[in-house]
mmCIF file of C-alpha atoms in Angstrom:
data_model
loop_
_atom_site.group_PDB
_atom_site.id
_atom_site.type_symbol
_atom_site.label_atom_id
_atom_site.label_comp_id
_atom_site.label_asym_id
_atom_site.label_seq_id
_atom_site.Cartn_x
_atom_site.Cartn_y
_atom_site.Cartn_z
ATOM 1 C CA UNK A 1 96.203 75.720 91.642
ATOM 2 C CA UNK A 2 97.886 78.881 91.703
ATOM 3 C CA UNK A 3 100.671 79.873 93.601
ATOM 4 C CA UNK A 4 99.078 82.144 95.804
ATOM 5 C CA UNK A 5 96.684 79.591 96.255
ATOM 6 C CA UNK A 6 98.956 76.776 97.658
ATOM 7 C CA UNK A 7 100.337 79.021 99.906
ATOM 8 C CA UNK A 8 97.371 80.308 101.526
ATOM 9 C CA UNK A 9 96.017 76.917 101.725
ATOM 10 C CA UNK A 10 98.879 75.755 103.131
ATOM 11 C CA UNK A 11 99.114 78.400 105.883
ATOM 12 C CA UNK A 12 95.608 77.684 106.479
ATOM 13 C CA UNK A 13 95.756 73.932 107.409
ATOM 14 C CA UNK A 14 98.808 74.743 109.607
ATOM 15 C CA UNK A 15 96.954 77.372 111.434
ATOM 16 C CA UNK A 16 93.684 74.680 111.666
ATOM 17 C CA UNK A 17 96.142 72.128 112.270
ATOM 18 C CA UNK A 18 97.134 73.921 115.752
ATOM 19 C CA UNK A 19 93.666 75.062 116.832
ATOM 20 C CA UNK A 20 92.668 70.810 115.949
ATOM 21 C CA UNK A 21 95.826 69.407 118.059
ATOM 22 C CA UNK A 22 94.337 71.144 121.522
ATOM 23 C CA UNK A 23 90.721 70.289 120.856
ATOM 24 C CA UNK A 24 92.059 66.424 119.966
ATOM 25 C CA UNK A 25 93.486 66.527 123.135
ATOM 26 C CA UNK A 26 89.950 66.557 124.904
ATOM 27 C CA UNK A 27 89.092 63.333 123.288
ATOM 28 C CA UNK A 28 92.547 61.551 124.615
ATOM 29 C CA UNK A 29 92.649 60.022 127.909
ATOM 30 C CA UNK A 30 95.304 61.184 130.393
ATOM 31 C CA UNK A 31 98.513 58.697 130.314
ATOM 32 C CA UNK A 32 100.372 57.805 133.502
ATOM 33 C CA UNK A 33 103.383 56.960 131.441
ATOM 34 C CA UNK A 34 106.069 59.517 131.432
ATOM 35 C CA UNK A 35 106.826 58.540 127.909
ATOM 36 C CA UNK A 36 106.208 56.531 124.855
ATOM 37 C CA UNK A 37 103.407 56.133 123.159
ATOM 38 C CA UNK A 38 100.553 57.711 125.552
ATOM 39 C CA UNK A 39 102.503 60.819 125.838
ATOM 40 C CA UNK A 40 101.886 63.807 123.225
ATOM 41 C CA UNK A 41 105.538 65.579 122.229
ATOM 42 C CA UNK A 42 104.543 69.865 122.404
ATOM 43 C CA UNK A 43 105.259 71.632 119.331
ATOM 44 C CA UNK A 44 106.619 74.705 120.471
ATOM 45 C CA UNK A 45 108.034 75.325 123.562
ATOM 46 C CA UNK A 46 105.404 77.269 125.704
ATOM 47 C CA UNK A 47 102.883 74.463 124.221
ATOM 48 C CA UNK A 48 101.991 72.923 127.779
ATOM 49 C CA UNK A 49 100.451 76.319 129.116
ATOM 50 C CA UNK A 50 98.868 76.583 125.249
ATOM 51 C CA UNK A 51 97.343 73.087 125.430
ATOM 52 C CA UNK A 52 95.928 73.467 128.407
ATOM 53 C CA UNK A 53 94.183 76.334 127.788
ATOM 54 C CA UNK A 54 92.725 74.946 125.040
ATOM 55 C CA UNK A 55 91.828 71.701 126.485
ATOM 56 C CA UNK A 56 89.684 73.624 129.366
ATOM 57 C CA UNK A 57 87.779 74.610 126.214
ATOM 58 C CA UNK A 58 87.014 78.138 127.156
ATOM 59 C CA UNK A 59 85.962 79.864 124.293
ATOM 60 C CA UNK A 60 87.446 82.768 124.366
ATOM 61 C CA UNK A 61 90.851 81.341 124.464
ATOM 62 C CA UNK A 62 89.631 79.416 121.580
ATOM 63 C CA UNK A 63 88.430 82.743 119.787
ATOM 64 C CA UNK A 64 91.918 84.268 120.696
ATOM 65 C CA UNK A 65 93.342 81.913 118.799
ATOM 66 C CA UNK A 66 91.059 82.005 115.786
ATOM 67 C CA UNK A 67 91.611 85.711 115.812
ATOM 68 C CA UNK A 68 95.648 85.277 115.813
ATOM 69 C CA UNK A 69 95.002 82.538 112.854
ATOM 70 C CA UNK A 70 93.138 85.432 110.468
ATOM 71 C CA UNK A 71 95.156 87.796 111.485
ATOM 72 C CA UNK A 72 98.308 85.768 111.019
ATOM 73 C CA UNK A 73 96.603 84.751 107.214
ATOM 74 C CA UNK A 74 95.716 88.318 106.371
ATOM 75 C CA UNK A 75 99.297 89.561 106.484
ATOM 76 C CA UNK A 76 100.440 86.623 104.562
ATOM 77 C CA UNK A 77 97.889 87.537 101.636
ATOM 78 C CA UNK A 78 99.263 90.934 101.874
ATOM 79 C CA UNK A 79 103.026 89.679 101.985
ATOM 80 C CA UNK A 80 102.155 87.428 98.575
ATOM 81 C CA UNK A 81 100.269 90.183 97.057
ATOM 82 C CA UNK A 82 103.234 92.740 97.216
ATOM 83 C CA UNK A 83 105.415 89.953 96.189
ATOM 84 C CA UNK A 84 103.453 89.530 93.132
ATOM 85 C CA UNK A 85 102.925 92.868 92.096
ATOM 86 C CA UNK A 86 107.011 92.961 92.643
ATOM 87 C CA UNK A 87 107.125 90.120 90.165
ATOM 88 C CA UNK A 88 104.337 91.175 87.784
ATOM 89 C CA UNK A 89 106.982 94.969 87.851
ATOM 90 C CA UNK A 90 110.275 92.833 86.922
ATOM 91 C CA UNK A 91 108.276 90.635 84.457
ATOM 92 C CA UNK A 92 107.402 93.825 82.399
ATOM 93 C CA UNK A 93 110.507 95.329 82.675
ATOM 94 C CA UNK A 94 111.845 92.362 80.695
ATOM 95 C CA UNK A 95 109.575 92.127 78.144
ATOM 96 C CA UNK A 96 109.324 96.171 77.305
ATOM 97 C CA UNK A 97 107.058 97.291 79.990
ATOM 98 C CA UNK A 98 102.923 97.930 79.361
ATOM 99 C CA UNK A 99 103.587 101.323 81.729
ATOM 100 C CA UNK A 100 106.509 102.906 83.348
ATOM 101 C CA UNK A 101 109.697 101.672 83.815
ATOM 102 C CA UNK A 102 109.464 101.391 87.820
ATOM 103 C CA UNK A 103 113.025 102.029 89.280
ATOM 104 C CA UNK A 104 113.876 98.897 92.029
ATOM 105 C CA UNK A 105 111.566 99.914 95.359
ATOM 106 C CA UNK A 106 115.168 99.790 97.258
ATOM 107 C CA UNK A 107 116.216 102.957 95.908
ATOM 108 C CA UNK A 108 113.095 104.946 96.340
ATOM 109 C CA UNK A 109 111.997 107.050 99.210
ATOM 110 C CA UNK A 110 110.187 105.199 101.680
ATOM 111 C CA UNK A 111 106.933 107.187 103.008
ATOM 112 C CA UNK A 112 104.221 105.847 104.690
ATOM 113 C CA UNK A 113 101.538 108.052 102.260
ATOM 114 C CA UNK A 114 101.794 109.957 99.023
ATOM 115 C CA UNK A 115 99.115 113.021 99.016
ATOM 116 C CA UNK A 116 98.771 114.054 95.430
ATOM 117 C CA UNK A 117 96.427 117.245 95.235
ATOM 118 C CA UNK A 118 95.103 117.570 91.635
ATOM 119 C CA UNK A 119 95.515 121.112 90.629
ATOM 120 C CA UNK A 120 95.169 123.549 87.106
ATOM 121 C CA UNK A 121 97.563 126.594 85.648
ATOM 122 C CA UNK A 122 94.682 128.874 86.661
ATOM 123 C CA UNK A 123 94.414 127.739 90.274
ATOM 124 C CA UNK A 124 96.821 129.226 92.566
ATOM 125 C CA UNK A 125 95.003 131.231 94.311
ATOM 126 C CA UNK A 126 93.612 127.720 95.440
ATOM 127 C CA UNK A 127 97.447 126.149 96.163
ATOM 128 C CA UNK A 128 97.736 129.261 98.297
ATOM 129 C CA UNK A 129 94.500 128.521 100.419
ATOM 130 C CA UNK A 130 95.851 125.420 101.049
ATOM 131 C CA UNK A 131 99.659 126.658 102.271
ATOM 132 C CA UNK A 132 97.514 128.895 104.306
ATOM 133 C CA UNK A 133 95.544 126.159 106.409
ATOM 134 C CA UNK A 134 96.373 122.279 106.123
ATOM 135 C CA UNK A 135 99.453 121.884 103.238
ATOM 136 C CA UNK A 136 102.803 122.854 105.478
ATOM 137 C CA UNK A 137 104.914 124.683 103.602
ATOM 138 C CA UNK A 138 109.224 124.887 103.482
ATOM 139 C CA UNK A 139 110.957 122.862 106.491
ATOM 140 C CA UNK A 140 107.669 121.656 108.405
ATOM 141 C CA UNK A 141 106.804 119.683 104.710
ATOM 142 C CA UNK A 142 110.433 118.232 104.537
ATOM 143 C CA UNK A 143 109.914 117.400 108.475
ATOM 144 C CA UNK A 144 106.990 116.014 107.639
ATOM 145 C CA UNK A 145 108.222 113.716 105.035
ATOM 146 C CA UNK A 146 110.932 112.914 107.048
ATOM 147 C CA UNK A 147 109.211 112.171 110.796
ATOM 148 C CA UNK A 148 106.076 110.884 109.421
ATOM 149 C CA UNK A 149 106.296 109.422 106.008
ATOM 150 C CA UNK A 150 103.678 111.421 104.899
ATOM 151 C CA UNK A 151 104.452 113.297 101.310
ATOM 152 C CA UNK A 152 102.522 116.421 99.863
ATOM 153 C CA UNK A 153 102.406 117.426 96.587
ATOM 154 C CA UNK A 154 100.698 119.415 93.654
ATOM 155 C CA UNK A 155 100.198 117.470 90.787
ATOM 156 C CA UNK A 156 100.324 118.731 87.533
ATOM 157 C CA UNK A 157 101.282 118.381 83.847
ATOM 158 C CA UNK A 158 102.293 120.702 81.161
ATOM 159 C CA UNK A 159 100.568 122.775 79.026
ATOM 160 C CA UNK A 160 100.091 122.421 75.351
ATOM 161 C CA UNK A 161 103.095 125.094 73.857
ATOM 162 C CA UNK A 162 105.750 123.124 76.415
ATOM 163 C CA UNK A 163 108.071 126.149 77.730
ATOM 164 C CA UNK A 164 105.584 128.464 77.652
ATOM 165 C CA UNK A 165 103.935 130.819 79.425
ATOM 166 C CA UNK A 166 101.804 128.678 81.784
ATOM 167 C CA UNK A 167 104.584 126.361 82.230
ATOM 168 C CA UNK A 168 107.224 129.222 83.096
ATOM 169 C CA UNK A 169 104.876 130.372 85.563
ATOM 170 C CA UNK A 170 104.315 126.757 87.539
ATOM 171 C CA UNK A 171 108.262 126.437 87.271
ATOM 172 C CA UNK A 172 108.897 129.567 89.099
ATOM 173 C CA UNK A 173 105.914 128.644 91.790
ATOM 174 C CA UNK A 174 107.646 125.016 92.432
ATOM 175 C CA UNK A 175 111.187 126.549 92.726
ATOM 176 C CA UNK A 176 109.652 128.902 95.482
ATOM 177 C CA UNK A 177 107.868 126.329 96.956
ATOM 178 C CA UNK A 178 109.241 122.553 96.472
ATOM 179 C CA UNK A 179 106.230 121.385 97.048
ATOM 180 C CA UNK A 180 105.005 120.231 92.809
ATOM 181 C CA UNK A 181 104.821 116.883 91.734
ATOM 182 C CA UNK A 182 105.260 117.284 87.272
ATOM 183 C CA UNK A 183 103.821 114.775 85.433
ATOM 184 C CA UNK A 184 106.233 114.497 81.837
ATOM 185 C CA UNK A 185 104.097 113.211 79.962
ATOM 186 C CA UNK A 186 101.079 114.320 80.469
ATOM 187 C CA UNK A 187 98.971 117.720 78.843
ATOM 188 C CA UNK A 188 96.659 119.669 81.232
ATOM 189 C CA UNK A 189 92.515 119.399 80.342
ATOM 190 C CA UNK A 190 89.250 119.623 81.928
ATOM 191 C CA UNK A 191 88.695 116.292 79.877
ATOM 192 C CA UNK A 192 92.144 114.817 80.489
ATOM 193 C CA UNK A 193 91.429 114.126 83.911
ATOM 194 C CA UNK A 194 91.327 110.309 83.781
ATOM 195 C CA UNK A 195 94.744 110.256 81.956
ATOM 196 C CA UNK A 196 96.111 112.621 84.663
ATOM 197 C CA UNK A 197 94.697 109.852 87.339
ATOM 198 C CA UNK A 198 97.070 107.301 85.502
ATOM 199 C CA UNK A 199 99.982 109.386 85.194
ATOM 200 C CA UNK A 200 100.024 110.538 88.580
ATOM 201 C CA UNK A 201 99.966 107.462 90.361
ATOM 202 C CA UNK A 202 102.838 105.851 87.267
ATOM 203 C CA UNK A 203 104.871 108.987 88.839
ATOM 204 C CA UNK A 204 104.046 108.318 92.137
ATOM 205 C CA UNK A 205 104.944 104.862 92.270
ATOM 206 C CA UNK A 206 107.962 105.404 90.431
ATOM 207 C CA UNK A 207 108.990 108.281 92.944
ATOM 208 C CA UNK A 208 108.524 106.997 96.131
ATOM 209 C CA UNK A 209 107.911 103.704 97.867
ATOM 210 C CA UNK A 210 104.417 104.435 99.797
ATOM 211 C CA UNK A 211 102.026 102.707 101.328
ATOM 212 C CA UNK A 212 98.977 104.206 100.064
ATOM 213 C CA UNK A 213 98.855 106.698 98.133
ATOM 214 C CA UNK A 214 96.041 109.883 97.721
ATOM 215 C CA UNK A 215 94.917 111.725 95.060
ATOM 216 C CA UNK A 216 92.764 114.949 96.682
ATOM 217 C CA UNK A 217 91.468 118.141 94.875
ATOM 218 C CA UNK A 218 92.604 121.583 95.755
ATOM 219 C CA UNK A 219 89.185 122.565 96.841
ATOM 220 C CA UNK A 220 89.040 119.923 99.819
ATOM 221 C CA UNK A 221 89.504 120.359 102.784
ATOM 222 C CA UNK A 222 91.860 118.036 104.454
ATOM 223 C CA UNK A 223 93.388 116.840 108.107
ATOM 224 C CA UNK A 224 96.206 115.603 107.813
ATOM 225 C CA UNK A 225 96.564 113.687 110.943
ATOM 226 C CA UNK A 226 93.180 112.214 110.635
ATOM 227 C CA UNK A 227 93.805 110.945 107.131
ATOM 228 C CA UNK A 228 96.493 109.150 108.246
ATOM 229 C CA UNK A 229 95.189 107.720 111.199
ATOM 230 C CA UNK A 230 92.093 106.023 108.820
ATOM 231 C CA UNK A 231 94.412 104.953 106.377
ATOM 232 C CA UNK A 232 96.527 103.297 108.855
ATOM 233 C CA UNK A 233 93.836 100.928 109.829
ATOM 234 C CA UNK A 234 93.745 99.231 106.743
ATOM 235 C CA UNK A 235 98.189 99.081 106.335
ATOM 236 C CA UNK A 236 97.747 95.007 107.050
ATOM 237 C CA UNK A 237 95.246 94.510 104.606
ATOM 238 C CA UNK A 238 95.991 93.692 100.630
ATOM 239 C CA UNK A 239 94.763 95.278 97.399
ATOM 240 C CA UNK A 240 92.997 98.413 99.918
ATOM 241 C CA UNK A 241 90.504 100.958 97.981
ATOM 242 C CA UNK A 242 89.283 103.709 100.079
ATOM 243 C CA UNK A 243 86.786 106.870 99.491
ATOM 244 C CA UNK A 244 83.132 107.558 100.044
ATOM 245 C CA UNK A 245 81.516 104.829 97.700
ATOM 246 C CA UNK A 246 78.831 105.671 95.245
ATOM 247 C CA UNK A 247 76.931 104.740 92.442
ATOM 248 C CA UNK A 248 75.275 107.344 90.421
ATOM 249 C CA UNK A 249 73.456 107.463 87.585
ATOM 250 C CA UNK A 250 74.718 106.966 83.819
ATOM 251 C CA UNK A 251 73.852 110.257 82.033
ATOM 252 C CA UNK A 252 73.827 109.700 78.438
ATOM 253 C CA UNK A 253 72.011 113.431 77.385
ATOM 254 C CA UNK A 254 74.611 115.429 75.435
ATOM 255 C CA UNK A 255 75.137 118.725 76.838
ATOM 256 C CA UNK A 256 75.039 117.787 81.096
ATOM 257 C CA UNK A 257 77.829 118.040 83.498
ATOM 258 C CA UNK A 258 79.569 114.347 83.471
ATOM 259 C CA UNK A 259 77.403 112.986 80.235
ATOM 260 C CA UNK A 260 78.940 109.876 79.555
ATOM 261 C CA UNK A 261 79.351 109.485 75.901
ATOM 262 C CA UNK A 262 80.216 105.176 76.190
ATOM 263 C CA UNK A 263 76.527 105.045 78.577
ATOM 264 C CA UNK A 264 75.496 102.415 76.484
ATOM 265 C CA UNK A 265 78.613 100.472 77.972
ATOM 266 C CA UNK A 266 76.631 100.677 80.738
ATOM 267 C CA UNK A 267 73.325 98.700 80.275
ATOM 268 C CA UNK A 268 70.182 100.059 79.480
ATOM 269 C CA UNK A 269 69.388 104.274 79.391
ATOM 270 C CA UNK A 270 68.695 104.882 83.347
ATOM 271 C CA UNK A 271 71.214 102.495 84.612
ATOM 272 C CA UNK A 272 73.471 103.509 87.267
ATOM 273 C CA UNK A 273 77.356 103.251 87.623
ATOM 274 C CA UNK A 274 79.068 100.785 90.035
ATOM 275 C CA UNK A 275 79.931 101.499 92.916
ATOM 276 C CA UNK A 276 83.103 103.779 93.210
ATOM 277 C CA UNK A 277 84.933 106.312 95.327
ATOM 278 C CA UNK A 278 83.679 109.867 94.530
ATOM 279 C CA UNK A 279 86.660 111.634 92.772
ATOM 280 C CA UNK A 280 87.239 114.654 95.551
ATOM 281 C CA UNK A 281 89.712 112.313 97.426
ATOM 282 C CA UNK A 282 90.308 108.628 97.426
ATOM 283 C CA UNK A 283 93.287 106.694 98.173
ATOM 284 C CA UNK A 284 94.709 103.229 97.372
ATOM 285 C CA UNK A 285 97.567 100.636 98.741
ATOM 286 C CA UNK A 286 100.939 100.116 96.991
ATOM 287 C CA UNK A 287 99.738 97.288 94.713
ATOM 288 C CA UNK A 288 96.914 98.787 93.593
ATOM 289 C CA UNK A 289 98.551 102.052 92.344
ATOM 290 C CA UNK A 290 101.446 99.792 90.918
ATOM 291 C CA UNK A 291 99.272 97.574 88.769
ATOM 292 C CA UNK A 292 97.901 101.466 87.201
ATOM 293 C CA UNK A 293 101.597 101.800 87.059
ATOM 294 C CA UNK A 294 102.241 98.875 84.990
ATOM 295 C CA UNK A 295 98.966 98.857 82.555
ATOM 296 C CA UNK A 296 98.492 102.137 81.876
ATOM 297 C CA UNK A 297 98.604 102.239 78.591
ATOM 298 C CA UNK A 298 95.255 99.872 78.103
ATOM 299 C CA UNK A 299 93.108 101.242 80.910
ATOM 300 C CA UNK A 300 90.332 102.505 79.343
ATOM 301 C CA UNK A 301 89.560 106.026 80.242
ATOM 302 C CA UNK A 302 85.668 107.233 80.735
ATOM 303 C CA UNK A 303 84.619 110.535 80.822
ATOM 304 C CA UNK A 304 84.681 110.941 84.155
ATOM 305 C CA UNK A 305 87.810 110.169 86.251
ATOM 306 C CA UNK A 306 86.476 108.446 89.444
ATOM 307 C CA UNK A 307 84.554 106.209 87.187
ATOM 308 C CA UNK A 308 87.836 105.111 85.190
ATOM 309 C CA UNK A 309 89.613 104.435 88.363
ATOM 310 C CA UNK A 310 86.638 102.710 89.550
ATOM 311 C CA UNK A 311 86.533 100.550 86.499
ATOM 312 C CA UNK A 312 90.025 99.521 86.843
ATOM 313 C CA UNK A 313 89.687 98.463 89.987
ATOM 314 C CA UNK A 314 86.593 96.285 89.653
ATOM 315 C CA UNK A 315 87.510 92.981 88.088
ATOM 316 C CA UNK A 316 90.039 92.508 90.435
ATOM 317 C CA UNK A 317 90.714 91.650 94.103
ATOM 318 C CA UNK A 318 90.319 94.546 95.688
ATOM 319 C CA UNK A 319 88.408 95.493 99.056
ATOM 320 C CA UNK A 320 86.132 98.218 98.808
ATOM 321 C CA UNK A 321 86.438 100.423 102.000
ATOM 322 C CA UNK A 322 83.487 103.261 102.141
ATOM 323 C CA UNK A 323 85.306 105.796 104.529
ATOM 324 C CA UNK A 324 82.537 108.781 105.439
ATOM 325 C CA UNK A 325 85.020 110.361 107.332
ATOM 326 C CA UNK A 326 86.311 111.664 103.899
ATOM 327 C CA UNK A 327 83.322 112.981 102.427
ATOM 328 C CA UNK A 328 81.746 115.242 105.762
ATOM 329 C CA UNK A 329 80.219 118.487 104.590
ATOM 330 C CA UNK A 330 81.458 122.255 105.407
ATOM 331 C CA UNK A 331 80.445 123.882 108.319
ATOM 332 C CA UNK A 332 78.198 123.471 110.632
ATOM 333 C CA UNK A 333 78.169 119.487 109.848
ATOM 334 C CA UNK A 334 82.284 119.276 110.184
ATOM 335 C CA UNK A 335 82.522 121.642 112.900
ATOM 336 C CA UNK A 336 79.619 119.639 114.885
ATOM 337 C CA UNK A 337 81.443 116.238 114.102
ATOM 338 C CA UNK A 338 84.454 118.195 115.845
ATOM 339 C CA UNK A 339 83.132 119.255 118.776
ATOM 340 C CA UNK A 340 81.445 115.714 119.429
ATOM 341 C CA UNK A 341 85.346 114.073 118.956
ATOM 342 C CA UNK A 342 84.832 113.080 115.853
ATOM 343 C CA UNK A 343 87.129 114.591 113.551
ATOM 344 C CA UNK A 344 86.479 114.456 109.689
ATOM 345 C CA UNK A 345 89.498 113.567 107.641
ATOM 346 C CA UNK A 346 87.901 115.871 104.706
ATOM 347 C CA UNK A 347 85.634 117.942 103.919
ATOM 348 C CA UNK A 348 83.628 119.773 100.941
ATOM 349 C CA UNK A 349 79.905 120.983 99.266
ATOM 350 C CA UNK A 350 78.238 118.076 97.409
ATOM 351 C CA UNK A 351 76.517 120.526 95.612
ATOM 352 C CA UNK A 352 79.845 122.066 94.510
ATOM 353 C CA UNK A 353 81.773 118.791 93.649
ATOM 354 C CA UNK A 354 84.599 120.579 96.515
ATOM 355 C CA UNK A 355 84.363 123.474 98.749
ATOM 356 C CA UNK A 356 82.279 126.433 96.909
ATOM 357 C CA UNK A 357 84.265 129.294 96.594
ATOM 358 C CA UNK A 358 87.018 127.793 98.126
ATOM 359 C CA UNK A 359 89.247 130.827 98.380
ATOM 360 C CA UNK A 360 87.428 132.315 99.893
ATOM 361 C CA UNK A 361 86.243 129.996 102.510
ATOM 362 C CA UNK A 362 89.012 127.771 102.943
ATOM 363 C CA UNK A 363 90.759 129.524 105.575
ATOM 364 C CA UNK A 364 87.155 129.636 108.003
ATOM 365 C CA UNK A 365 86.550 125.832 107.607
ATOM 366 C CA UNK A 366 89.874 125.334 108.648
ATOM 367 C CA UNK A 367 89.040 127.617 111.756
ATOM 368 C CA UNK A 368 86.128 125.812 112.652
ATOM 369 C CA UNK A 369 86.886 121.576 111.381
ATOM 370 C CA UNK A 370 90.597 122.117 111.167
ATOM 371 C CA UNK A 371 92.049 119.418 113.791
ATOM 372 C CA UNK A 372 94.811 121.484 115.023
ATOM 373 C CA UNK A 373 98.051 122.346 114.345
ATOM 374 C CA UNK A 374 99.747 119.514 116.197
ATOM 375 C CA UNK A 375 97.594 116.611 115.395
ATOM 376 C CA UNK A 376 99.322 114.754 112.656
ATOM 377 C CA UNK A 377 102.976 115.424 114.806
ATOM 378 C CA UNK A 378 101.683 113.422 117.339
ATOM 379 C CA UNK A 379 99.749 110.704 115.403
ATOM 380 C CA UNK A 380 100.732 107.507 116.845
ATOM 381 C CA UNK A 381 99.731 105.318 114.357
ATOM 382 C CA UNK A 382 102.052 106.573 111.440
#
């Protein structure tokens, strides 16, 4: 058995072990003695009002304490799964590394959530939209960082004449702004997207010691608060994948938006992918975005990006959390979800694979699904 293994099975019977000792105690007799052999000795020290509790055999006392024993389990899973992606970092450090050379996680930033929003050279009137409505800009994105863990950045590479134009323009944007996360090593292309998905979280991860952490497209609209909230429901849980969940179909015609040129990786012509997080925004826990860390280098990249990360994901342990909250539609649908109190964490067109003409529009939807100004100050959860 493995490690992990022993441990959880261990925890397990302990856990069983306790619920088992009250129920026993049903099936024993009362003893007058004061001691010896017909008394039972309480392991811990409130364990008289515990037993007895349990011995009336109500059940939702007995529920209570099934629901403390999973609970109690599911952070230990978590605790052994960080500890092994900790060890599975200094292992490859030692032997040469598969991906980035992660610096120790006790000198990096600490943030509760990394927001990376995937952006191009040609798009800042887009970046703009966004420090217009929902991305804070100067001090309120360093207080942000600071009060609330929660980091925002544009993502983006270089270009392929390094030093020149393009990348002279971006430098002079991020020195205005501080708010760019540059990839090294990576080139900017419309097909490079899935190697940008890699290097992005490797930088990430080496950058600053999240919980989860985001990737989002600058033509979605986000809340900031509300993402943070969701995401926080899942911060006990181990190996966490969360988007809107899909599975489309394989298109192996030459010449279509998102033809697949590996389909036949894929079964039979007509087959459909498995089911994945749609690429507008998705998010993922520490471990998961550290194991892309580590393998980079042989994660096979398909054409299109949401399908690689979905496909690196899917032989392992991971829970699959289909979020709808980050896939609601522009107005009226978002605004309507608003006004009933239910808040959309994002929001963009299906039918434009983001918000369509997102300059244009960004600052209205804001207007009308934006969550306020406020909300992610006073988020409790983060």
């Amino acid at each position: 058995m493995s490690g992990k293994a022993v441990v959880m099975l261990c925890a397990t019977s302990f856990f069983v072990g306790l619920l088992l000792s009250g129920r026993m105690a049903l099936l024993t007799p009362p003893s007058s003695e004061p001691s010896g052999h017909g008394s039972r000795i309480p392991l811990f020290a409130d364990d008289c009002g515990q037993s007895r509790r349990l011995e009336e055999g109500k059940p939702n006392d007995i529920m209570k304490e099934v629901s403390r024993t999973h609970q109690a389990i599911q952070s230990l899973d978590k605790s052994v799964s960080s500890l092994e992606m900790e060890l599975a970092v200094e292992r490859a450090k030692q032997n040469g590394g598969l991906g980035v050379s992660a610096p120790s996680r006790g000198v990096l930033p600490k943030a509760f959530v990394v927001i990376g929003i995937n952006t191009a050279f040609s798009s800042k009137k887009r970046r703009d939209s966004l420090r217009d409505t929902w991305v804070p800009r100067g001090d309120k994105l360093r207080r942000l960082e600071k009060d609330k863990g929660v980091v925002v950045r544009f993502v983006i590479g270089h270009s392929a004449t390094p030093g020149g134009a393009l990348d002279r323009a971006v430098d002079v944007e991020a020195s205005a702004t501080g708010d760019f996360l540059r990839l090294a090593d990576h080139v900017e292309g419309y097909h490079e997207l899935s190697a940008k998905t890699r290097a992005y979280f490797a930088t990430a991860v080496s950058t600053w010691d999240a919980e989860f952490y985001v990737k989002v497209d600058d033509d979605v609209h986000v809340n900031l608060g509300m993402l943070a909230a969701r995401l926080a429901k899942y911060r006990a849980r181990p190996r966490v994948y969360v988007g809107c969940m899909k599975s489309g179909p394989v298109l192996s015609q030459k010449g279509v938006k998102y033809y697949e040129p590996e389909y036949w990786k894929f079964g039979d012509e007509g087959n459909k992918y498995f089911r994945h997080a749609t690429g507008q925004i998705y998010a993922v826990s520490r471990d998961l975005a550290s194991y892309i860390s580590i393998n980079q280098p042989i994660l096979h990249r398909f054409a299109n990006e949401d399908v690689s990360l979905g496909a690196w994901l899917l032989g392992l342990e991971v829970e699959h959390v289909d979020d709808r909250s980050l896939c609601c539609a522009t107005p009226p649908d978002c605004e309507w979800k608003k006004q009933a109190g239910n808040v959309c964490a994002a929001s963009f067109d299906w039918s434009c694979s983001g918000i369509c003409k997102s300059v244009d529009r960004m600052r209205a939807i804001h207007s009308a699904c934006g969550e306020g100004d406020g909300a992610v100050w006073s988020a409790a959860a983060i």
